[in-house]
Tab-separated table of C-alpha atoms and ligand atoms in Angstrom:
chain	number	residue	atom	x	y	z
A	1	MET	CA	3.066	29.535	19.092
A	2	ASN	CA	4.076	26.102	17.911
A	3	GLN	CA	1.652	23.542	16.588
A	4	ILE	CA	0.760	20.855	19.131
A	5	ILE	CA	0.444	17.514	17.421
A	6	PHE	CA	-0.261	14.067	18.855
A	7	HIS	CA	0.644	10.816	17.184
A	8	VAL	CA	-1.230	7.924	18.770
A	9	ASP	CA	-0.157	4.348	17.980
A	10	LEU	CA	-1.723	1.258	19.508
A	11	ASP	CA	0.637	-1.187	21.175
A	12	CYS	CA	1.162	-4.597	19.478
A	13	PHE	CA	-2.251	-3.963	18.002
A	14	PHE	CA	-3.383	-7.310	16.535
A	15	ALA	CA	-2.119	-9.084	19.663
A	16	SER	CA	-3.900	-6.605	21.954
A	17	VAL	CA	-7.162	-7.227	20.114
A	18	TYR	CA	-6.818	-10.956	20.757
A	19	LEU	CA	-6.099	-10.309	24.418
A	20	ILE	CA	-9.373	-8.428	24.941
A	21	ASN	CA	-11.228	-11.751	24.718
A	22	HIS	CA	-8.392	-13.967	25.966
A	23	PRO	CA	-7.103	-12.330	29.142
A	24	GLU	CA	-5.598	-15.700	30.179
A	25	CYS	CA	-2.975	-15.142	27.446
A	26	ARG	CA	-1.682	-11.905	28.976
A	27	ASN	CA	1.928	-11.728	30.178
A	28	VAL	CA	3.064	-14.625	27.989
A	29	PRO	CA	4.570	-14.638	24.477
A	30	LEU	CA	1.726	-14.347	21.953
A	31	ILE	CA	2.332	-14.452	18.212
A	32	ILE	CA	-0.270	-13.436	15.631
A	33	GLY	CA	0.145	-14.549	12.040
A	34	ALA	CA	0.496	-17.653	9.907
A	35	ASP	CA	0.131	-21.160	11.324
A	36	PRO	CA	3.637	-22.236	12.476
A	37	LYS	CA	2.873	-25.935	11.833
A	38	LYS	CA	5.512	-26.948	14.371
A	39	GLY	CA	8.182	-24.951	12.557
A	40	MET	CA	7.283	-26.113	9.051
A	41	GLY	CA	4.676	-23.380	8.424
A	42	ARG	CA	4.937	-20.766	5.710
A	43	GLY	CA	3.942	-17.121	5.940
A	44	VAL	CA	4.915	-14.430	8.392
A	45	VAL	CA	4.364	-12.941	11.807
A	46	SER	CA	1.842	-10.119	11.714
A	47	THR	CA	2.713	-8.908	15.170
A	48	CYS	CA	3.503	-10.298	18.612
A	49	SER	CA	3.183	-9.332	22.246
A	50	TYR	CA	6.030	-7.532	23.979
A	51	GLU	CA	6.784	-10.778	25.851
A	52	ALA	CA	7.436	-12.501	22.501
A	53	ARG	CA	9.589	-9.569	21.352
A	54	GLU	CA	12.018	-10.411	24.124
A	55	PHE	CA	12.825	-13.581	22.192
A	56	GLY	CA	13.649	-11.546	19.084
A	57	VAL	CA	10.332	-12.162	17.337
A	58	HIS	CA	8.976	-9.251	15.258
A	59	SER	CA	6.468	-8.319	12.538
A	60	ALA	CA	7.166	-9.657	9.023
A	61	MET	CA	9.521	-12.369	10.331
A	62	PRO	CA	8.968	-15.832	8.746
A	63	ILE	CA	6.729	-17.799	11.083
A	64	SER	CA	9.216	-20.696	10.957
A	65	THR	CA	11.924	-18.414	12.405
A	66	ALA	CA	9.538	-17.217	15.099
A	67	TYR	CA	8.834	-20.833	16.018
A	68	ARG	CA	12.547	-21.557	16.306
A	69	LEU	CA	13.036	-18.536	18.592
A	70	CYS	CA	9.928	-19.054	20.668
A	71	PRO	CA	8.326	-22.516	20.277
A	72	HIS	CA	6.402	-22.196	23.540
A	73	ALA	CA	4.524	-19.028	22.470
A	74	ILE	CA	0.783	-19.015	21.889
A	75	TYR	CA	0.187	-18.792	18.143
A	76	THR	CA	-3.022	-17.549	16.596
A	77	HIS	CA	-4.299	-16.148	13.322
A	78	VAL	CA	-5.336	-12.592	12.436
A	79	ASP	CA	-9.003	-11.845	13.067
A	80	PHE	CA	-9.594	-8.943	10.675
A	81	HIS	CA	-13.204	-8.585	11.617
A	82	ARG	CA	-12.426	-7.939	15.281
A	83	ILE	CA	-9.435	-5.789	14.363
A	84	HIS	CA	-11.554	-3.437	12.226
A	85	ASP	CA	-14.119	-3.274	14.940
A	86	VAL	CA	-11.615	-2.358	17.663
A	87	SER	CA	-9.842	0.101	15.356
A	88	LYS	CA	-13.134	1.841	14.735
A	89	GLN	CA	-13.900	2.073	18.448
A	90	VAL	CA	-10.498	3.588	19.174
A	91	MET	CA	-10.657	6.025	16.253
A	92	SER	CA	-14.045	7.234	17.315
A	93	ILE	CA	-12.667	8.017	20.790
A	94	LEU	CA	-9.604	9.763	19.350
A	95	SER	CA	-11.720	11.884	17.024
A	96	THR	CA	-13.463	13.450	20.013
A	97	TYR	CA	-10.217	15.114	21.119
A	98	SER	CA	-9.897	17.399	18.080
A	99	PRO	CA	-11.752	18.099	14.836
A	100	LEU	CA	-8.325	17.983	13.192
A	101	PHE	CA	-8.018	14.231	13.320
A	102	GLU	CA	-6.238	12.105	10.724
A	103	PRO	CA	-6.252	8.302	10.880
A	104	ALA	CA	-2.952	7.160	9.438
A	105	GLY	CA	-3.494	3.421	9.343
A	106	ILE	CA	-5.393	0.725	11.161
A	107	ASP	CA	-3.768	1.505	14.521
A	108	GLU	CA	-2.450	5.046	14.333
A	109	ALA	CA	-3.716	8.593	14.014
A	110	TYR	CA	-2.578	12.189	14.214
A	111	LEU	CA	-4.431	14.894	16.111
A	112	ASP	CA	-3.830	18.624	16.002
A	113	LEU	CA	-4.394	20.018	19.496
A	114	SER	CA	-2.989	23.493	18.790
A	115	ASP	CA	-6.291	25.260	19.452
A	116	ILE	CA	-7.224	23.000	22.348
A	117	ALA	CA	-4.154	22.642	24.565
A	118	HIS	CA	-2.690	25.972	25.640
A	119	SER	CA	0.622	24.676	26.929
A	120	TRP	CA	2.822	21.608	26.683
A	121	LYS	CA	1.775	20.736	30.222
A	122	GLU	CA	-1.887	20.768	29.250
A	123	ALA	CA	-1.095	18.679	26.153
A	124	TRP	CA	0.684	16.177	28.383
A	125	ASN	CA	-2.361	15.898	30.634
A	126	ILE	CA	-4.732	15.461	27.687
A	127	ALA	CA	-2.513	12.755	26.169
A	128	ASN	CA	-2.489	10.808	29.420
A	129	GLU	CA	-6.245	11.139	29.759
A	130	LEU	CA	-6.723	9.980	26.163
A	131	LYS	CA	-4.451	6.980	26.654
A	132	ASP	CA	-6.227	5.946	29.850
A	133	ARG	CA	-9.636	6.390	28.278
A	134	VAL	CA	-8.783	4.148	25.323
A	135	HIS	CA	-7.596	1.512	27.772
A	136	ARG	CA	-10.615	1.815	30.001
A	137	GLU	CA	-13.231	1.865	27.247
A	138	VAL	CA	-11.721	-0.490	24.674
A	139	GLY	CA	-9.246	-2.615	26.613
A	140	VAL	CA	-6.124	-1.943	24.529
A	141	THR	CA	-3.161	0.280	25.294
A	142	CYS	CA	-1.607	2.921	23.096
A	143	SER	CA	1.415	5.171	23.125
A	144	VAL	CA	1.357	8.874	22.362
A	145	GLY	CA	3.990	11.203	20.975
A	146	ILE	CA	3.403	14.926	21.485
A	147	SER	CA	5.398	17.454	19.537
A	148	PHE	CA	5.402	20.480	17.260
A	149	SER	CA	5.589	18.471	14.024
A	150	LYS	CA	4.037	15.298	12.696
A	151	THR	CA	7.405	13.619	12.214
A	152	LEU	CA	8.582	14.302	15.758
A	153	ALA	CA	5.207	13.252	17.190
A	154	LYS	CA	5.517	9.973	15.298
A	155	ILE	CA	9.067	9.375	16.481
A	156	GLY	CA	7.840	10.249	19.976
A	157	SER	CA	5.034	7.702	20.057
A	158	ASP	CA	7.627	4.971	19.573
A	159	CYS	CA	9.927	6.175	22.364
A	160	LYS	CA	8.149	4.735	25.413
A	161	LYS	CA	6.198	1.806	24.041
A	162	PRO	CA	4.095	0.162	25.343
A	163	ASN	CA	1.640	2.461	27.156
A	164	GLY	CA	3.859	5.545	27.242
A	165	VAL	CA	3.587	9.250	26.538
A	166	THR	CA	6.564	11.196	25.187
A	167	LEU	CA	6.716	14.954	24.920
A	168	LEU	CA	9.242	16.459	22.520
A	169	HIS	CA	9.089	20.245	22.730
A	170	PRO	CA	11.489	22.758	21.181
A	171	ASP	CA	13.745	22.768	24.250
A	172	ASN	CA	14.147	19.040	24.784
A	173	TYR	CA	13.745	17.275	21.435
A	174	LYS	CA	17.450	17.230	20.590
A	175	SER	CA	18.552	15.744	23.869
A	176	GLN	CA	15.745	13.165	23.715
A	177	LEU	CA	16.484	12.055	20.179
A	178	GLU	CA	20.220	12.480	19.681
A	179	ASN	CA	21.151	8.911	20.618
A	180	LEU	CA	18.468	7.243	18.532
A	181	ILE	CA	19.489	5.378	15.401
A	182	ILE	CA	18.800	7.377	12.236
A	183	THR	CA	16.215	4.860	10.995
A	184	ARG	CA	13.855	6.147	13.664
A	185	ILE	CA	13.142	8.997	11.255
A	186	PRO	CA	10.121	7.726	9.289
A	187	GLY	CA	11.273	7.477	5.685
A	188	ILE	CA	14.802	6.288	6.422
A	189	GLY	CA	14.609	2.538	5.983
A	190	LYS	CA	17.162	-0.246	5.773
A	191	LYS	CA	18.387	0.734	2.299
A	192	THR	CA	18.679	4.489	2.883
A	193	LYS	CA	20.398	3.763	6.189
A	194	ILE	CA	23.386	2.323	4.318
A	195	TYR	CA	23.860	5.632	2.495
A	196	TYR	CA	23.802	7.542	5.780
A	197	MET	CA	26.124	5.072	7.535
A	198	LYS	CA	28.689	5.342	4.752
A	199	LYS	CA	28.724	9.104	5.226
A	200	GLY	CA	29.207	8.660	8.984
A	201	PHE	CA	25.623	9.417	10.043
A	202	GLU	CA	24.444	6.731	12.437
A	203	THR	CA	22.270	8.575	14.902
A	204	ILE	CA	19.794	11.426	14.728
A	205	GLY	CA	22.348	13.359	16.793
A	206	ASP	CA	24.826	13.124	13.905
A	207	LEU	CA	22.418	15.291	11.902
A	208	TYR	CA	22.295	17.829	14.730
A	209	LYS	CA	26.070	18.382	14.493
A	210	TYR	CA	25.788	20.369	11.268
A	211	ASN	CA	23.822	23.282	9.905
A	212	LEU	CA	21.531	22.900	6.918
A	213	ARG	CA	24.093	24.159	4.392
A	214	GLN	CA	26.726	21.701	5.620
A	215	ILE	CA	24.218	18.861	5.519
A	216	GLY	CA	23.333	19.768	1.925
A	217	GLN	CA	27.015	19.524	1.007
A	218	LYS	CA	27.502	16.208	2.772
A	219	LEU	CA	24.220	14.416	2.084
A	220	GLY	CA	22.424	16.236	-0.730
A	221	GLU	CA	18.664	16.665	-1.030
A	222	HIS	CA	17.795	13.582	1.010
A	223	GLY	CA	19.971	14.785	3.859
A	224	ILE	CA	18.284	18.193	3.803
A	225	TRP	CA	14.912	16.485	4.107
A	226	ALA	CA	16.198	14.289	6.980
A	227	TRP	CA	17.740	17.268	8.784
A	228	LYS	CA	14.487	19.222	8.551
A	229	SER	CA	12.478	16.193	9.701
A	230	ALA	CA	14.777	15.703	12.675
A	231	HIS	CA	14.316	19.354	13.659
A	232	GLY	CA	10.529	19.237	13.377
A	233	LEU	CA	10.543	21.366	10.231
A	234	ASP	CA	8.570	19.011	8.008
A	235	GLY	CA	5.755	21.548	7.474
A	236	ARG	CA	3.125	18.790	7.303
A	237	LYS	CA	-0.324	19.604	8.586
A	238	VAL	CA	-2.760	17.193	10.188
A	239	TYR	CA	-5.041	16.432	7.303
A	240	ASP	CA	-8.702	16.367	8.219
A	241	GLY	CA	-10.057	14.631	5.140
A	242	SER	CA	-10.748	17.691	3.003
A	243	PHE	CA	-8.164	16.542	0.451
A	244	GLU	CA	-10.740	14.445	-1.364
A	245	ARG	CA	-12.468	17.620	-2.476
A	246	THR	CA	-9.399	18.993	-4.208
A	247	ARG	CA	-7.806	15.884	-5.675
A	248	LYS	CA	-9.898	14.384	-8.444
A	249	SER	CA	-7.826	11.490	-9.747
A	250	ILE	CA	-4.397	9.913	-10.022
A	251	SER	CA	-3.346	8.530	-13.351
A	252	LYS	CA	-0.313	7.326	-15.255
A	253	GLU	CA	0.187	6.253	-18.817
A	254	ARG	CA	2.962	4.871	-20.983
A	255	THR	CA	3.578	5.037	-24.708
A	256	PHE	CA	5.501	2.067	-26.034
A	257	HIS	CA	8.625	2.742	-28.077
A	258	GLU	CA	7.252	0.347	-30.650
A	259	ASP	CA	3.645	-0.788	-30.978
A	260	VAL	CA	3.123	-3.952	-28.939
A	261	THR	CA	1.184	-7.091	-29.781
A	262	ASP	CA	2.434	-9.384	-27.000
A	263	PRO	CA	-0.233	-9.390	-24.207
A	264	GLU	CA	2.454	-10.352	-21.676
A	265	ILE	CA	4.242	-7.039	-22.242
A	266	ILE	CA	1.005	-5.085	-21.894
A	267	ILE	CA	0.115	-6.899	-18.672
A	268	GLU	CA	3.606	-6.349	-17.307
A	269	LYS	CA	3.373	-2.604	-18.003
A	270	LEU	CA	-0.088	-2.366	-16.440
A	271	THR	CA	1.171	-4.224	-13.373
A	272	GLU	CA	3.969	-1.709	-13.014
A	273	LEU	CA	1.702	1.335	-13.505
A	274	ASN	CA	-0.771	-0.119	-11.005
A	275	LYS	CA	2.006	-0.644	-8.464
A	276	ARG	CA	3.365	2.872	-8.856
A	277	ILE	CA	-0.040	4.510	-8.604
A	278	HIS	CA	-0.805	2.500	-5.460
A	279	GLN	CA	2.413	3.733	-3.896
A	280	SER	CA	1.112	7.307	-4.188
A	281	LEU	CA	-2.437	6.383	-3.253
A	282	ARG	CA	-1.180	4.776	-0.053
A	283	LYS	CA	1.007	7.762	0.765
A	284	LYS	CA	-1.915	10.128	0.244
A	285	LYS	CA	-4.347	7.732	1.953
A	286	LEU	CA	-6.763	7.845	-0.938
A	287	TYR	CA	-9.436	5.239	-1.469
A	288	TYR	CA	-10.957	5.108	-4.952
A	289	ARG	CA	-14.321	4.018	-6.246
A	290	THR	CA	-13.518	4.093	-9.968
A	291	ILE	CA	-10.758	2.448	-11.983
A	292	THR	CA	-10.280	3.409	-15.627
A	293	LEU	CA	-8.167	1.720	-18.265
A	294	LYS	CA	-7.103	3.688	-21.324
A	295	ILE	CA	-5.770	1.984	-24.392
A	296	ARG	CA	-4.598	3.426	-27.699
A	297	PHE	CA	-4.103	1.202	-30.683
A	298	HIS	CA	-1.913	1.662	-33.724
A	299	GLY	CA	-3.379	4.562	-35.687
A	300	PHE	CA	-4.424	6.577	-32.579
A	301	GLU	CA	-7.751	4.832	-32.085
A	302	THR	CA	-8.256	5.378	-28.304
A	303	PHE	CA	-10.672	3.761	-25.857
A	304	THR	CA	-11.365	4.014	-22.144
A	305	ARG	CA	-13.200	1.511	-19.966
A	306	SER	CA	-14.130	2.074	-16.326
A	307	ILE	CA	-15.248	-0.054	-13.466
A	308	SER	CA	-17.106	1.291	-10.422
A	309	LEU	CA	-16.661	-0.383	-7.076
A	310	ASN	CA	-19.338	-0.814	-4.459
A	311	ASN	CA	-17.007	0.109	-1.622
A	312	PRO	CA	-13.995	2.436	-1.764
A	313	LEU	CA	-10.780	0.493	-2.000
A	314	CYS	CA	-7.028	0.888	-1.980
A	315	ASN	CA	-5.674	-2.535	-2.727
A	316	GLN	CA	-3.041	-3.156	-5.371
A	317	GLU	CA	-3.853	-6.822	-6.025
A	318	LYS	CA	-7.608	-6.367	-6.223
A	319	ALA	CA	-7.172	-3.348	-8.499
A	320	LEU	CA	-4.966	-5.357	-10.837
A	321	GLU	CA	-7.643	-8.038	-11.105
A	322	LYS	CA	-10.156	-5.373	-12.163
A	323	VAL	CA	-7.690	-3.805	-14.606
A	324	LEU	CA	-7.095	-7.168	-16.259
A	325	GLN	CA	-10.857	-7.682	-16.502
A	326	LEU	CA	-11.092	-4.346	-18.306
A	327	LEU	CA	-8.231	-5.345	-20.596
A	328	GLU	CA	-10.056	-8.543	-21.442
A	329	GLU	CA	-12.733	-6.435	-23.131
A	330	PHE	CA	-10.223	-5.553	-25.843
A	331	SER	CA	-8.995	-9.088	-26.419
A	332	ASP	CA	-10.825	-9.408	-29.747
A	333	LYS	CA	-9.245	-6.223	-31.163
A	334	LYS	CA	-6.022	-7.992	-32.115
A	335	LYS	CA	-4.368	-4.687	-33.023
A	336	PRO	CA	-0.921	-3.486	-31.956
A	337	VAL	CA	-1.084	-1.291	-28.840
A	338	ARG	CA	0.641	2.082	-28.762
A	339	LEU	CA	-0.279	3.416	-25.311
A	340	ILE	CA	-1.852	2.221	-22.095
A	341	GLY	CA	-2.906	4.165	-19.044
A	342	LEU	CA	-4.629	3.770	-15.693
A	343	LYS	CA	-6.684	6.252	-13.739
A	344	PHE	CA	-8.027	5.936	-10.188
A	345	SER	CA	-10.712	8.440	-9.254
A	346	ASN	CA	-13.836	9.197	-7.269
A	347	PHE	CA	-11.965	9.263	-3.979
A	348	ALA	CA	-13.128	8.879	-0.403
A	349	SER	CA	-10.827	9.864	2.426
A	350	ASN	CA	-10.209	7.367	5.181
A	351	ARG	CA	-11.908	9.768	7.571
A	352	SER	CA	-15.199	9.495	5.745
A	353	LEU	CA	-14.611	5.764	5.420
A	354	LEU	CA	-14.212	5.478	9.134
A	355	GLN	CA	-17.418	7.341	9.621
A	356	LYS	CA	-19.123	4.940	7.269
A	357	ASN	CA	-17.478	1.914	8.838
A	358	LEU	CA	-15.711	0.987	5.635
A	359	LEU	CA	-12.032	1.391	6.411
A	360	VAL	CA	-10.142	-1.111	4.283
A	361	TYR	CA	-6.733	-2.066	5.600
A	362	ILE	CA	-3.990	-2.218	3.019
B	401	TTP	P1	2.533	-1.522	14.041
B	401	TTP	O1	1.927	-0.335	14.708
B	401	TTP	O2	3.738	-1.304	13.196
B	401	TTP	O3	2.949	-2.607	15.121
B	401	TTP	P2	2.205	-3.061	16.432
B	401	TTP	O4	1.021	-2.203	16.733
B	401	TTP	O5	1.928	-4.514	16.335
B	401	TTP	O6	3.326	-2.875	17.526
B	401	TTP	P3	3.851	-1.530	18.193
B	401	TTP	O7	3.514	-1.645	19.636
B	401	TTP	O8	5.313	-1.537	17.941
B	401	TTP	O9	3.146	-0.380	17.516
B	401	TTP	O10	1.457	-2.242	13.153
B	401	TTP	C1	0.072	-2.284	13.484
B	401	TTP	C2	-0.504	-3.619	13.097
B	401	TTP	O11	-0.334	-3.834	11.700
B	401	TTP	C3	0.151	-4.811	13.764
B	401	TTP	O12	-0.410	-5.095	15.033
B	401	TTP	C4	-0.073	-5.925	12.780
B	401	TTP	C5	-0.095	-5.226	11.445
B	401	TTP	N1	1.192	-5.432	10.751
B	401	TTP	C6	1.296	-6.527	9.921
B	401	TTP	O13	0.338	-7.299	9.739
B	401	TTP	N2	2.502	-6.756	9.307
B	401	TTP	C7	3.592	-5.937	9.495
B	401	TTP	O14	4.671	-6.209	8.944
B	401	TTP	C8	3.450	-4.809	10.371
B	401	TTP	C9	4.628	-3.898	10.622
B	401	TTP	C10	2.242	-4.594	10.978
B	402	MG	MG1	1.150	-0.097	16.694
């Protein structure tokens, strides 16, 4: 029997949170983000209601562009406090549907219903019940993708937004997805798209035209990954938070070709290491409580310094601040540096964070 996986994603989440307390703003364009300052504002759109999307407004767009497209919209700022609160309410409802529950961000989660739903029909009914319950109890809508892999469930949740349920089972997924643009596969972004377009692959259906061997010849390793993803063969399990017990730390270090005395170069390297480690931390959804800096001076004299955080964190900028504080402790050494390294450890999963009401949005 196939796995039965749900991907639940809240609709225009930050805007929906605002609408809970401002029902008078329903059914009109609503834009959440920076202050537009009559078109002169800086910053970006966080999200917007579906009514605003009809004017071409979208997340990450400069707020000045949004104002040009939709000057008559209601503009308001992000209320993180409320957003965390609503996210927590929704997640706690979702987690009652399966013990295999994985929050995947502030407004999305995966659920493994394989041992709970005994047919696609039953899964469909549960998804509709879940969606209605979230609406009834919290006042926001969500969309659900149901499928036999995480990737297809995620693609599915985006198919009938807002407030829709999409079922992609082994017999219908190809016909449902073949006309979608290839960027609907999570992991194929604007840059990778160009590679696929050049090779003549515009839609998900273009991947379905070939077998795996042919795809390997045409598109290489990346294409093989995309082909498998598009066929629901990603092999990813819904992760229930037990990862934190097996993974102890993530670290990276660099040895300089020549010993370095310029603090700018050391800071630049630490910034880069910090960025790269945070890319994997985000992917693995790991929140750390300890940051360690390692430094080796000319002559192999090696030191480590750690900082412990009160609350688990996964935030690149804040981590860099702490790393630079740790570096400061060596400022009187005045010796050439041979190696630097960073380690993030003492992890909490976002599941346990949710339980403790500490989810930090990154
Ligand atoms: P998304 O789920 O990507 O978007 P959404 O919920 O607003 O809309 P959709 O109905 O298409 O799912 O992101 C969740 C929230 O994250 C979003 O409401 C605001 C925030 N966000 C940003 O602040 N900046 C961004 O660039 C994106 C993509 C999201
Ligand atoms: Mg969303």
